[in-house]
Amino acid sequence: MTDPAESAACDWQPSCAPDFLPLRAQVLRQIREFFWQRGALEVETPQLSRAIGTDPQLAFFSTEFDFTPERQTLYLQTSPEFAMKRLLAAGSGSIYQICKAFRNGEAGRFHNPEFTMLEWYRVGFRLPDLMDECEALIGTLFAGHRTLLAAERFSYCSLFADHTGLNAAEFSHADYCAYAAANGLAEAIAICGDDHAIWLDFLFSHRIQPHLGNNRLCMVYGYPACQSSLARLNEANPQVTDRVELFIDGIELGNGFFELADAAEQNRRFDREMAVRKQQNLPAAAKDERLIAALASGLPDCSGIAIGVDRLLMVLFGKSAIADVLSFPINRA
Amino acid sequence: MATYSTNEFRGGLKVMLDNDPCAIIENEFVKPGKGQAFNRVKIRNLKTGRVIERTFKSGETLEGADVVDVEMQYLYNDGQFRNFMKPDTFEQYQADEKAVGDAAQWLKDQDFCTVTLWNDSPLSVTAANFVELAIVETDPGVRGDTSGGGGKPAKLETGAVVRVPLFVQTGEVIKVDTRTGEYVSRVKE
C-alpha cells in the first residue's frame, strides 16, 4: 500500500493542464449561450433522489439521509432524466441542464464515476429535429478550435450490415457465432451466449464504433428494439426505436430519444429491468413512481439527449484521457 | 495464487490464461452508455512471446501466475540443458533450449542474465542488454578503411554473428546490444 501522505505530495494538483480550466469554462458558457438564444430554460434538479434508474447496466451510488428519528436511503442520480421529465410533464417547456451524474464501477480512460452531463429536452421535436440541433451545437462549440468534416447520419442496422454483414434487428445465434469465430473474437461466444443485446454491444463496440465519426460528428439512429431503453418504438418499423447516439473520433458522446410517454409501457420496462436486477443479484433499484405518475398525467411529445461534457471536451481539444479535462478525477478526488 | 478482477488488470500483472502464464500489457475499460461493460486487454503469452488481444466481461477474474524475474549466473551447457545459478543461494536451475530461445547466442559462462521462473522453473531467459564477447572469426579488414559500407559479419565466441566495422579484427572483444543484435563498440582490454 502506498503511504497516503507520500502520494498526496505528488498528486494534490489537478490532472488537467492549468491552461485547460479556462477552456472548460468557456465551453460551458458557450453551451449556456446556445440554449439561451434558442429559448430553452436552464433548470436544476436534485442529484440526490429517493428513486433511481432501474437500468441493470448502470450501477448507482447510494447514501443515507440521517434525519433522526428517520433514516432514508437516497441515490445519486445516474442521469437527471426522470426529474427533468417531471418538469416537462408539469409544463416547463423545453429545458436543459448541466449537472453532475454518477455511475458506480466506471473508471478508465473514457470514464470517471462522477462526470458532467449536458441534458436537454425539446418539446415538439422528433428525433431528426434533435439531430439537427446536436449538429448545430457541435458546430458552434468546435468553431475556432477544431474543424470537423460534414456530419453523417446512419441507421444502426445499415451500419451493422456494412461492417459485419449481420442483421442487427433479427438475432441469429449461429450467424453471430460464426462471425465472431471468423474474426478473432471467439471469446464473444462465451461472453454473449444467446443474449442479443450483449452481442450487439460487443460487436458494435469492437467492430463498428472505432470507425465512427472520423474527424466528424456521426449520428447513429434506429437502434434495435432490444436496446430501446427510454425511447419510443418507431411508428413505421417497430423492430427499431427512435434512439440516437453521437460519436466523434470513435468516441461515444451522447444518447438521445424520442421520449417514451406511455406510463404503462414505462412501468412495464421498469418492472422488467428490476426483475433482471434481481435475477443477476444486483442491488434493487427504487422505482420512480413519481415519473410514472408524471407520464400518466401527460408528457408532451418531446425528444431529449444527454451528452457527456467531459468526453466532448476530450474530442474538442484532442485529449486522449478524461483525466486531461478534469480538475480532479477519482484517483485524486 | 490470488485471483485478479478486470479492475485490477495493470501493465505487468502476471496471470494465467488458457493454462499459460501471461503478462498484461494494456487494459482498457469499454462501456457503451446503455450497455454491457467490457475490458479490452492486450496480453503477452510468456511461453510463446505472442501478443494477443482478448475481451473480458467487466468483473471477470483470472488466476494470478507465479512468475518472477531472477538475476542468475549462467554456468554451462551440459548438452541437454543450460544451467543457471542464483548467486545468493547457489541454487541451480536447468533450462531447455525452448526456454533459453534467442538468448542462447549471447550466453557466455559466468555472465549474468535474467531468468523468468514460472512455478519455480525457468520459463524464459533474457540476456543482459549489453554483453562483451570476443570475435573468433571475421574477414581481415582493408587497411585504412574506417566505417561505412555496412561493415562485415563477425562470428563471436558464443556462436552469434553480428555486423562489425571493417577495422575490427579477429581476437578483439566487442560490446553488443542484445536487444537489437548490433555492434556498439570495441572493448579496450
Tab-separated table of N, CA and C in Angstrom, chain B residues 48-171:
chain	number	residue	atom	x	y	z
B	48	THR	N	5.180	-18.252	-25.341
B	48	THR	CA	5.413	-18.124	-26.780
B	48	THR	C	5.881	-16.725	-27.156
B	49	GLY	N	5.700	-15.759	-26.245
B	49	GLY	CA	6.045	-14.378	-26.564
B	49	GLY	C	5.005	-13.669	-27.405
B	50	ARG	N	3.979	-14.411	-27.824
B	50	ARG	CA	2.967	-13.801	-28.712
B	50	ARG	C	2.058	-12.845	-27.942
B	51	VAL	N	1.718	-11.749	-28.609
B	51	VAL	CA	0.808	-10.776	-28.007
B	51	VAL	C	-0.571	-10.955	-28.625
B	52	ILE	N	-1.575	-11.094	-27.759
B	52	ILE	CA	-2.938	-11.225	-28.282
B	52	ILE	C	-3.833	-10.176	-27.627
B	53	GLU	N	-4.971	-9.920	-28.258
B	53	GLU	CA	-5.980	-9.065	-27.642
B	53	GLU	C	-7.147	-9.943	-27.253
B	54	ARG	N	-7.668	-9.710	-26.066
B	54	ARG	CA	-8.767	-10.541	-25.590
B	54	ARG	C	-9.738	-9.626	-24.835
B	55	THR	N	-11.012	-9.877	-25.021
B	55	THR	CA	-12.012	-9.089	-24.316
B	55	THR	C	-12.602	-9.894	-23.168
B	56	PHE	N	-12.795	-9.236	-22.043
B	56	PHE	CA	-13.436	-9.859	-20.877
B	56	PHE	C	-14.671	-9.061	-20.531
B	57	LYS	N	-15.635	-9.755	-19.964
B	57	LYS	CA	-16.779	-9.070	-19.391
B	57	LYS	C	-16.260	-8.407	-18.109
B	58	SER	N	-16.557	-7.142	-17.891
B	58	SER	CA	-16.027	-6.472	-16.710
B	58	SER	C	-16.434	-7.236	-15.463
B	59	GLY	N	-15.482	-7.385	-14.548
B	59	GLY	CA	-15.760	-8.110	-13.315
B	59	GLY	C	-15.290	-9.554	-13.361
B	60	GLU	N	-14.987	-10.077	-14.565
B	60	GLU	CA	-14.437	-11.428	-14.648
B	60	GLU	C	-13.081	-11.464	-13.959
B	61	THR	N	-12.646	-12.661	-13.598
B	61	THR	CA	-11.359	-12.762	-12.913
B	61	THR	C	-10.435	-13.748	-13.626
B	62	LEU	N	-9.155	-13.554	-13.409
B	62	LEU	CA	-8.151	-14.508	-13.865
B	62	LEU	C	-7.275	-14.867	-12.667
B	63	GLU	N	-6.771	-16.076	-12.689
B	63	GLU	CA	-5.875	-16.505	-11.629
B	63	GLU	C	-4.498	-15.890	-11.868
B	64	GLY	N	-3.859	-15.476	-10.785
B	64	GLY	CA	-2.508	-14.936	-10.910
B	64	GLY	C	-1.541	-16.043	-11.313
B	65	ALA	N	-0.447	-15.677	-11.958
B	65	ALA	CA	0.567	-16.663	-12.335
B	65	ALA	C	1.811	-16.423	-11.485
B	66	ASP	N	2.375	-17.525	-10.980
B	66	ASP	CA	3.551	-17.408	-10.122
B	66	ASP	C	4.790	-17.239	-11.001
B	67	VAL	N	4.976	-16.006	-11.461
B	67	VAL	CA	6.059	-15.709	-12.390
B	67	VAL	C	6.950	-14.629	-11.788
B	68	VAL	N	8.257	-14.904	-11.694
B	68	VAL	CA	9.188	-13.891	-11.184
B	68	VAL	C	10.444	-13.851	-12.044
B	69	ASP	N	11.005	-12.651	-12.120
B	69	ASP	CA	12.276	-12.480	-12.827
B	69	ASP	C	13.416	-12.548	-11.812
B	70	VAL	N	14.400	-13.383	-12.077
B	70	VAL	CA	15.520	-13.527	-11.140
B	70	VAL	C	16.840	-13.362	-11.899
B	71	GLU	N	17.727	-12.547	-11.334
B	71	GLU	CA	19.082	-12.414	-11.868
B	71	GLU	C	19.851	-13.686	-11.563
B	72	MET	N	20.414	-14.303	-12.582
B	72	MET	CA	21.170	-15.528	-12.338
B	72	MET	C	22.451	-15.517	-13.152
B	73	GLN	N	23.374	-16.379	-12.703
B	73	GLN	CA	24.623	-16.528	-13.428
B	73	GLN	C	24.512	-17.763	-14.323
B	74	TYR	N	24.947	-17.595	-15.571
B	74	TYR	CA	24.925	-18.739	-16.487
B	74	TYR	C	26.173	-19.580	-16.221
B	75	LEU	N	25.985	-20.903	-15.987
B	75	LEU	CA	27.117	-21.746	-15.629
B	75	LEU	C	27.683	-22.468	-16.847
B	76	TYR	N	26.899	-23.361	-17.430
B	76	TYR	CA	27.426	-24.154	-18.536
B	76	TYR	C	26.284	-24.841	-19.272
B	77	ASN	N	26.632	-25.379	-20.442
B	77	ASN	CA	25.686	-26.130	-21.256
B	77	ASN	C	26.102	-27.601	-21.158
B	78	ASP	N	25.179	-28.431	-20.631
B	78	ASP	CA	25.572	-29.843	-20.466
B	78	ASP	C	25.175	-30.680	-21.680
B	79	GLY	N	24.805	-29.992	-22.753
B	79	GLY	CA	24.431	-30.708	-23.973
B	79	GLY	C	22.925	-30.828	-24.093
B	80	GLN	N	22.252	-31.018	-22.953
B	80	GLN	CA	20.796	-31.116	-22.985
B	80	GLN	C	20.150	-29.863	-22.382
B	81	PHE	N	20.738	-29.407	-21.280
B	81	PHE	CA	20.192	-28.233	-20.587
B	81	PHE	C	21.255	-27.164	-20.408
B	82	ARG	N	20.769	-25.935	-20.303
B	82	ARG	CA	21.643	-24.850	-19.872
B	82	ARG	C	21.462	-24.722	-18.356
B	83	ASN	N	22.543	-24.538	-17.671
B	83	ASN	CA	22.481	-24.492	-16.212
B	83	ASN	C	22.757	-23.086	-15.698
B	84	PHE	N	21.899	-22.662	-14.770
B	84	PHE	CA	21.989	-21.312	-14.204
B	84	PHE	C	22.034	-21.414	-12.680
B	85	MET	N	22.530	-20.343	-12.031
B	85	MET	CA	22.629	-20.367	-10.583
B	85	MET	C	22.213	-19.025	-9.993
B	86	LYS	N	21.455	-19.111	-8.909
B	86	LYS	CA	21.128	-17.913	-8.139
B	86	LYS	C	22.368	-17.553	-7.337
B	87	PRO	N	22.929	-16.363	-7.522
B	87	PRO	CA	24.217	-16.073	-6.889
B	87	PRO	C	24.136	-15.999	-5.364
B	88	ASP	N	22.968	-15.671	-4.814
B	88	ASP	CA	22.906	-15.533	-3.351
B	88	ASP	C	22.723	-16.879	-2.648
B	89	THR	N	21.968	-17.787	-3.259
B	89	THR	CA	21.677	-19.055	-2.575
B	89	THR	C	22.419	-20.238	-3.193
B	90	PHE	N	23.062	-20.006	-4.332
B	90	PHE	CA	23.757	-21.064	-5.094
B	90	PHE	C	22.797	-22.143	-5.602
B	91	GLU	N	21.505	-21.871	-5.537
B	91	GLU	CA	20.508	-22.794	-6.087
B	91	GLU	C	20.689	-22.865	-7.602
B	92	GLN	N	20.608	-24.066	-8.149
B	92	GLN	CA	20.805	-24.187	-9.587
B	92	GLN	C	19.498	-24.531	-10.310
B	93	TYR	N	19.390	-24.029	-11.545
B	93	TYR	CA	18.210	-24.263	-12.369
B	93	TYR	C	18.646	-24.739	-13.740
B	94	GLN	N	17.853	-25.641	-14.317
B	94	GLN	CA	18.128	-26.115	-15.669
B	94	GLN	C	17.053	-25.612	-16.623
B	95	ALA	N	17.509	-25.054	-17.739
B	95	ALA	CA	16.548	-24.564	-18.730
B	95	ALA	C	16.788	-25.262	-20.051
B	96	ASP	N	15.697	-25.684	-20.700
B	96	ASP	CA	15.881	-26.324	-22.008
B	96	ASP	C	16.018	-25.252	-23.101
B	97	GLU	N	16.345	-25.712	-24.313
B	97	GLU	CA	16.614	-24.767	-25.403
B	97	GLU	C	15.407	-23.876	-25.702
B	98	LYS	N	14.216	-24.431	-25.493
B	98	LYS	CA	12.993	-23.668	-25.793
B	98	LYS	C	12.899	-22.458	-24.864
B	99	ALA	N	13.206	-22.695	-23.581
B	99	ALA	CA	13.133	-21.590	-22.624
B	99	ALA	C	14.249	-20.575	-22.889
B	100	VAL	N	15.416	-21.061	-23.260
B	100	VAL	CA	16.547	-20.161	-23.475
B	100	VAL	C	16.332	-19.343	-24.751
B	101	GLY	N	15.808	-19.995	-25.771
B	101	GLY	CA	15.436	-19.303	-27.008
B	101	GLY	C	16.590	-18.511	-27.596
B	102	ASP	N	16.277	-17.294	-28.043
B	102	ASP	CA	17.267	-16.453	-28.711
B	102	ASP	C	18.390	-16.004	-27.793
B	103	ALA	N	18.171	-16.085	-26.481
B	103	ALA	CA	19.214	-15.629	-25.558
B	103	ALA	C	20.462	-16.493	-25.680
B	104	ALA	N	20.295	-17.738	-26.188
B	104	ALA	CA	21.413	-18.689	-26.240
B	104	ALA	C	22.633	-18.097	-26.923
B	105	GLN	N	22.402	-17.344	-27.985
B	105	GLN	CA	23.536	-16.843	-28.764
B	105	GLN	C	24.368	-15.797	-28.015
B	106	TRP	N	23.876	-15.313	-26.874
B	106	TRP	CA	24.617	-14.286	-26.121
B	106	TRP	C	25.192	-14.824	-24.811
B	107	LEU	N	24.920	-16.091	-24.486
B	107	LEU	CA	25.279	-16.589	-23.153
B	107	LEU	C	26.723	-17.080	-23.104
B	108	LYS	N	27.500	-16.443	-22.244
B	108	LYS	CA	28.879	-16.858	-22.030
B	108	LYS	C	28.974	-17.338	-20.585
B	109	ASP	N	29.736	-18.377	-20.341
B	109	ASP	CA	29.877	-18.902	-18.988
B	109	ASP	C	30.222	-17.772	-18.006
B	110	GLN	N	29.575	-17.812	-16.870
B	110	GLN	CA	29.785	-16.871	-15.747
B	110	GLN	C	29.060	-15.537	-15.925
B	111	ASP	N	28.520	-15.246	-17.127
B	111	ASP	CA	27.804	-13.979	-17.311
B	111	ASP	C	26.460	-14.009	-16.603
B	112	PHE	N	25.976	-12.791	-16.280
B	112	PHE	CA	24.669	-12.693	-15.626
B	112	PHE	C	23.560	-12.449	-16.644
B	113	CYS	N	22.407	-12.973	-16.337
B	113	CYS	CA	21.255	-12.757	-17.208
B	113	CYS	C	19.994	-12.848	-16.355
B	114	THR	N	18.841	-12.617	-16.970
B	114	THR	CA	17.582	-12.677	-16.226
B	114	THR	C	16.856	-13.965	-16.596
B	115	VAL	N	16.555	-14.758	-15.570
B	115	VAL	CA	15.789	-15.979	-15.809
B	115	VAL	C	14.384	-15.755	-15.254
B	116	THR	N	13.381	-15.946	-16.103
B	116	THR	CA	11.998	-15.807	-15.655
B	116	THR	C	11.514	-17.176	-15.196
B	117	LEU	N	11.147	-17.251	-13.923
B	117	LEU	CA	10.700	-18.521	-13.358
B	117	LEU	C	9.182	-18.559	-13.296
B	118	TRP	N	8.621	-19.682	-13.696
B	118	TRP	CA	7.180	-19.892	-13.535
B	118	TRP	C	7.019	-21.157	-12.699
B	119	ASN	N	6.335	-21.043	-11.584
B	119	ASN	CA	6.245	-22.146	-10.629
B	119	ASN	C	7.641	-22.704	-10.326
B	120	ASP	N	8.589	-21.808	-10.177
B	120	ASP	CA	9.968	-22.115	-9.808
B	120	ASP	C	10.739	-22.909	-10.869
B	121	SER	N	10.267	-22.907	-12.124
B	121	SER	CA	11.121	-23.494	-13.157
B	121	SER	C	11.269	-22.498	-14.314
B	122	PRO	N	12.433	-22.516	-14.973
B	122	PRO	CA	12.724	-21.494	-15.989
B	122	PRO	C	11.704	-21.503	-17.134
B	123	LEU	N	11.157	-20.323	-17.382
B	123	LEU	CA	10.165	-20.154	-18.449
B	123	LEU	C	10.852	-19.504	-19.645
B	124	SER	N	11.691	-18.529	-19.350
B	124	SER	CA	12.418	-17.863	-20.430
B	124	SER	C	13.675	-17.234	-19.856
B	125	VAL	N	14.610	-16.944	-20.760
B	125	VAL	CA	15.885	-16.355	-20.358
B	125	VAL	C	16.099	-15.101	-21.196
B	126	THR	N	16.524	-14.028	-20.532
B	126	THR	CA	16.824	-12.791	-21.239
B	126	THR	C	18.269	-12.424	-20.964
B	127	ALA	N	19.050	-12.282	-22.019
B	127	ALA	CA	20.453	-11.901	-21.841
B	127	ALA	C	20.522	-10.471	-21.307
B	128	ALA	N	21.658	-10.120	-20.704
B	128	ALA	CA	21.868	-8.732	-20.302
B	128	ALA	C	21.749	-7.853	-21.540
B	129	ASN	N	21.363	-6.578	-21.341
B	129	ASN	CA	21.191	-5.700	-22.503
B	129	ASN	C	22.484	-5.565	-23.311
B	130	PHE	N	23.610	-5.509	-22.585
B	130	PHE	CA	24.895	-5.402	-23.275
B	130	PHE	C	25.795	-6.551	-22.845
B	131	VAL	N	26.426	-7.191	-23.808
B	131	VAL	CA	27.386	-8.253	-23.489
B	131	VAL	C	28.704	-7.933	-24.186
B	132	GLU	N	29.786	-8.451	-23.597
B	132	GLU	CA	31.115	-8.264	-24.190
B	132	GLU	C	31.629	-9.630	-24.610
B	133	LEU	N	31.869	-9.790	-25.903
B	133	LEU	CA	32.247	-11.099	-26.436
B	133	LEU	C	33.410	-10.959	-27.417
B	134	ALA	N	34.250	-12.017	-27.454
B	134	ALA	CA	35.403	-11.993	-28.349
B	134	ALA	C	35.000	-12.465	-29.739
B	135	ILE	N	35.670	-11.904	-30.746
B	135	ILE	CA	35.430	-12.310	-32.128
B	135	ILE	C	36.324	-13.519	-32.423
B	136	VAL	N	35.716	-14.608	-32.907
B	136	VAL	CA	36.526	-15.787	-33.222
B	136	VAL	C	36.833	-15.871	-34.707
B	137	GLU	N	36.045	-15.155	-35.505
B	137	GLU	CA	36.277	-15.259	-36.937
B	137	GLU	C	35.674	-14.070	-37.667
B	138	THR	N	36.471	-13.373	-38.460
B	138	THR	CA	35.954	-12.332	-39.348
B	138	THR	C	36.967	-12.092	-40.456
B	139	ASP	N	36.496	-11.615	-41.610
B	139	ASP	CA	37.413	-11.324	-42.717
B	139	ASP	C	38.375	-10.230	-42.289
B	140	PRO	N	39.626	-10.306	-42.725
B	140	PRO	CA	40.541	-9.210	-42.410
B	140	PRO	C	40.036	-7.932	-43.081
B	141	GLY	N	40.053	-6.833	-42.362
B	141	GLY	CA	39.578	-5.585	-42.944
B	141	GLY	C	40.627	-5.003	-43.860
B	142	VAL	N	40.186	-4.137	-44.766
B	142	VAL	CA	41.125	-3.453	-45.642
B	142	VAL	C	41.739	-2.313	-44.842
B	143	ARG	N	43.089	-2.254	-44.846
B	143	ARG	CA	43.748	-1.223	-44.062
B	143	ARG	C	43.306	0.162	-44.534
B	144	GLY	N	43.119	1.045	-43.583
B	144	GLY	CA	42.765	2.416	-43.949
B	144	GLY	C	41.258	2.622	-44.090
B	145	ASP	N	40.551	1.549	-44.273
B	145	ASP	CA	39.094	1.695	-44.381
B	145	ASP	C	38.533	1.925	-42.974
B	146	THR	N	37.776	2.956	-42.783
B	146	THR	CA	37.173	3.165	-41.461
B	146	THR	C	35.788	2.545	-41.462
B	147	SER	N	34.797	3.263	-41.060
B	147	SER	CA	33.466	2.638	-41.056
B	147	SER	C	32.812	2.810	-42.420
B	148	GLY	N	31.516	2.761	-42.472
B	148	GLY	CA	30.811	2.933	-43.740
B	148	GLY	C	30.795	1.622	-44.503
B	149	GLY	N	29.944	1.558	-45.482
B	149	GLY	CA	29.868	0.359	-46.300
B	149	GLY	C	29.176	-0.790	-45.609
B	150	GLY	N	28.642	-0.535	-44.408
B	150	GLY	CA	27.829	-1.561	-43.753
B	150	GLY	C	28.620	-2.588	-42.990
B	151	GLY	N	29.954	-2.539	-43.045
B	151	GLY	CA	30.761	-3.452	-42.230
B	151	GLY	C	30.799	-4.851	-42.801
B	152	LYS	N	31.134	-5.803	-41.933
B	152	LYS	CA	31.309	-7.203	-42.346
B	152	LYS	C	30.817	-8.095	-41.213
B	153	PRO	N	30.450	-9.350	-41.532
B	153	PRO	CA	29.986	-10.244	-40.473
B	153	PRO	C	31.151	-10.721	-39.606
B	154	ALA	N	30.872	-10.881	-38.312
B	154	ALA	CA	31.884	-11.404	-37.403
B	154	ALA	C	31.247	-12.462	-36.521
B	155	LYS	N	31.918	-13.600	-36.386
B	155	LYS	CA	31.398	-14.669	-35.542
B	155	LYS	C	31.989	-14.516	-34.147
B	156	LEU	N	31.101	-14.577	-33.128
B	156	LEU	CA	31.548	-14.367	-31.748
B	156	LEU	C	31.733	-15.701	-31.033
B	157	GLU	N	32.375	-15.653	-29.884
B	157	GLU	CA	32.703	-16.878	-29.143
B	157	GLU	C	31.474	-17.699	-28.757
B	158	THR	N	30.324	-17.059	-28.678
B	158	THR	CA	29.111	-17.795	-28.311
B	158	THR	C	28.395	-18.343	-29.537
B	159	GLY	N	28.892	-18.009	-30.722
B	159	GLY	CA	28.254	-18.504	-31.933
B	159	GLY	C	27.427	-17.455	-32.659
B	160	ALA	N	27.141	-16.348	-31.967
B	160	ALA	CA	26.351	-15.297	-32.611
B	160	ALA	C	27.156	-14.658	-33.729
B	161	VAL	N	26.432	-14.161	-34.739
B	161	VAL	CA	27.086	-13.428	-35.823
B	161	VAL	C	26.521	-12.015	-35.846
B	162	VAL	N	27.415	-11.018	-35.765
B	162	VAL	CA	26.963	-9.620	-35.826
B	162	VAL	C	27.768	-8.898	-36.897
B	163	ARG	N	27.227	-7.783	-37.366
B	163	ARG	CA	27.974	-6.972	-38.329
B	163	ARG	C	28.866	-6.012	-37.547
B	164	VAL	N	30.126	-5.958	-37.941
B	164	VAL	CA	31.068	-5.056	-37.274
B	164	VAL	C	31.739	-4.176	-38.328
B	165	PRO	N	32.293	-3.032	-37.913
B	165	PRO	CA	33.023	-2.192	-38.877
B	165	PRO	C	34.258	-2.931	-39.402
B	166	LEU	N	34.735	-2.505	-40.561
B	166	LEU	CA	35.810	-3.232	-41.236
B	166	LEU	C	37.111	-3.267	-40.434
B	167	PHE	N	37.333	-2.239	-39.561
B	167	PHE	CA	38.607	-2.183	-38.848
B	167	PHE	C	38.678	-3.154	-37.671
B	168	VAL	N	37.589	-3.772	-37.309
B	168	VAL	CA	37.573	-4.680	-36.154
B	168	VAL	C	38.100	-6.052	-36.602
B	169	GLN	N	39.004	-6.624	-35.782
B	169	GLN	CA	39.701	-7.846	-36.192
B	169	GLN	C	39.401	-9.049	-35.301
B	170	THR	N	39.686	-10.223	-35.828
B	170	THR	CA	39.569	-11.463	-35.065
B	170	THR	C	40.389	-11.351	-33.773
B	171	GLY	N	39.817	-11.852	-32.673
B	171	GLY	CA	40.526	-11.810	-31.399
B	171	GLY	C	40.150	-10.615	-30.541
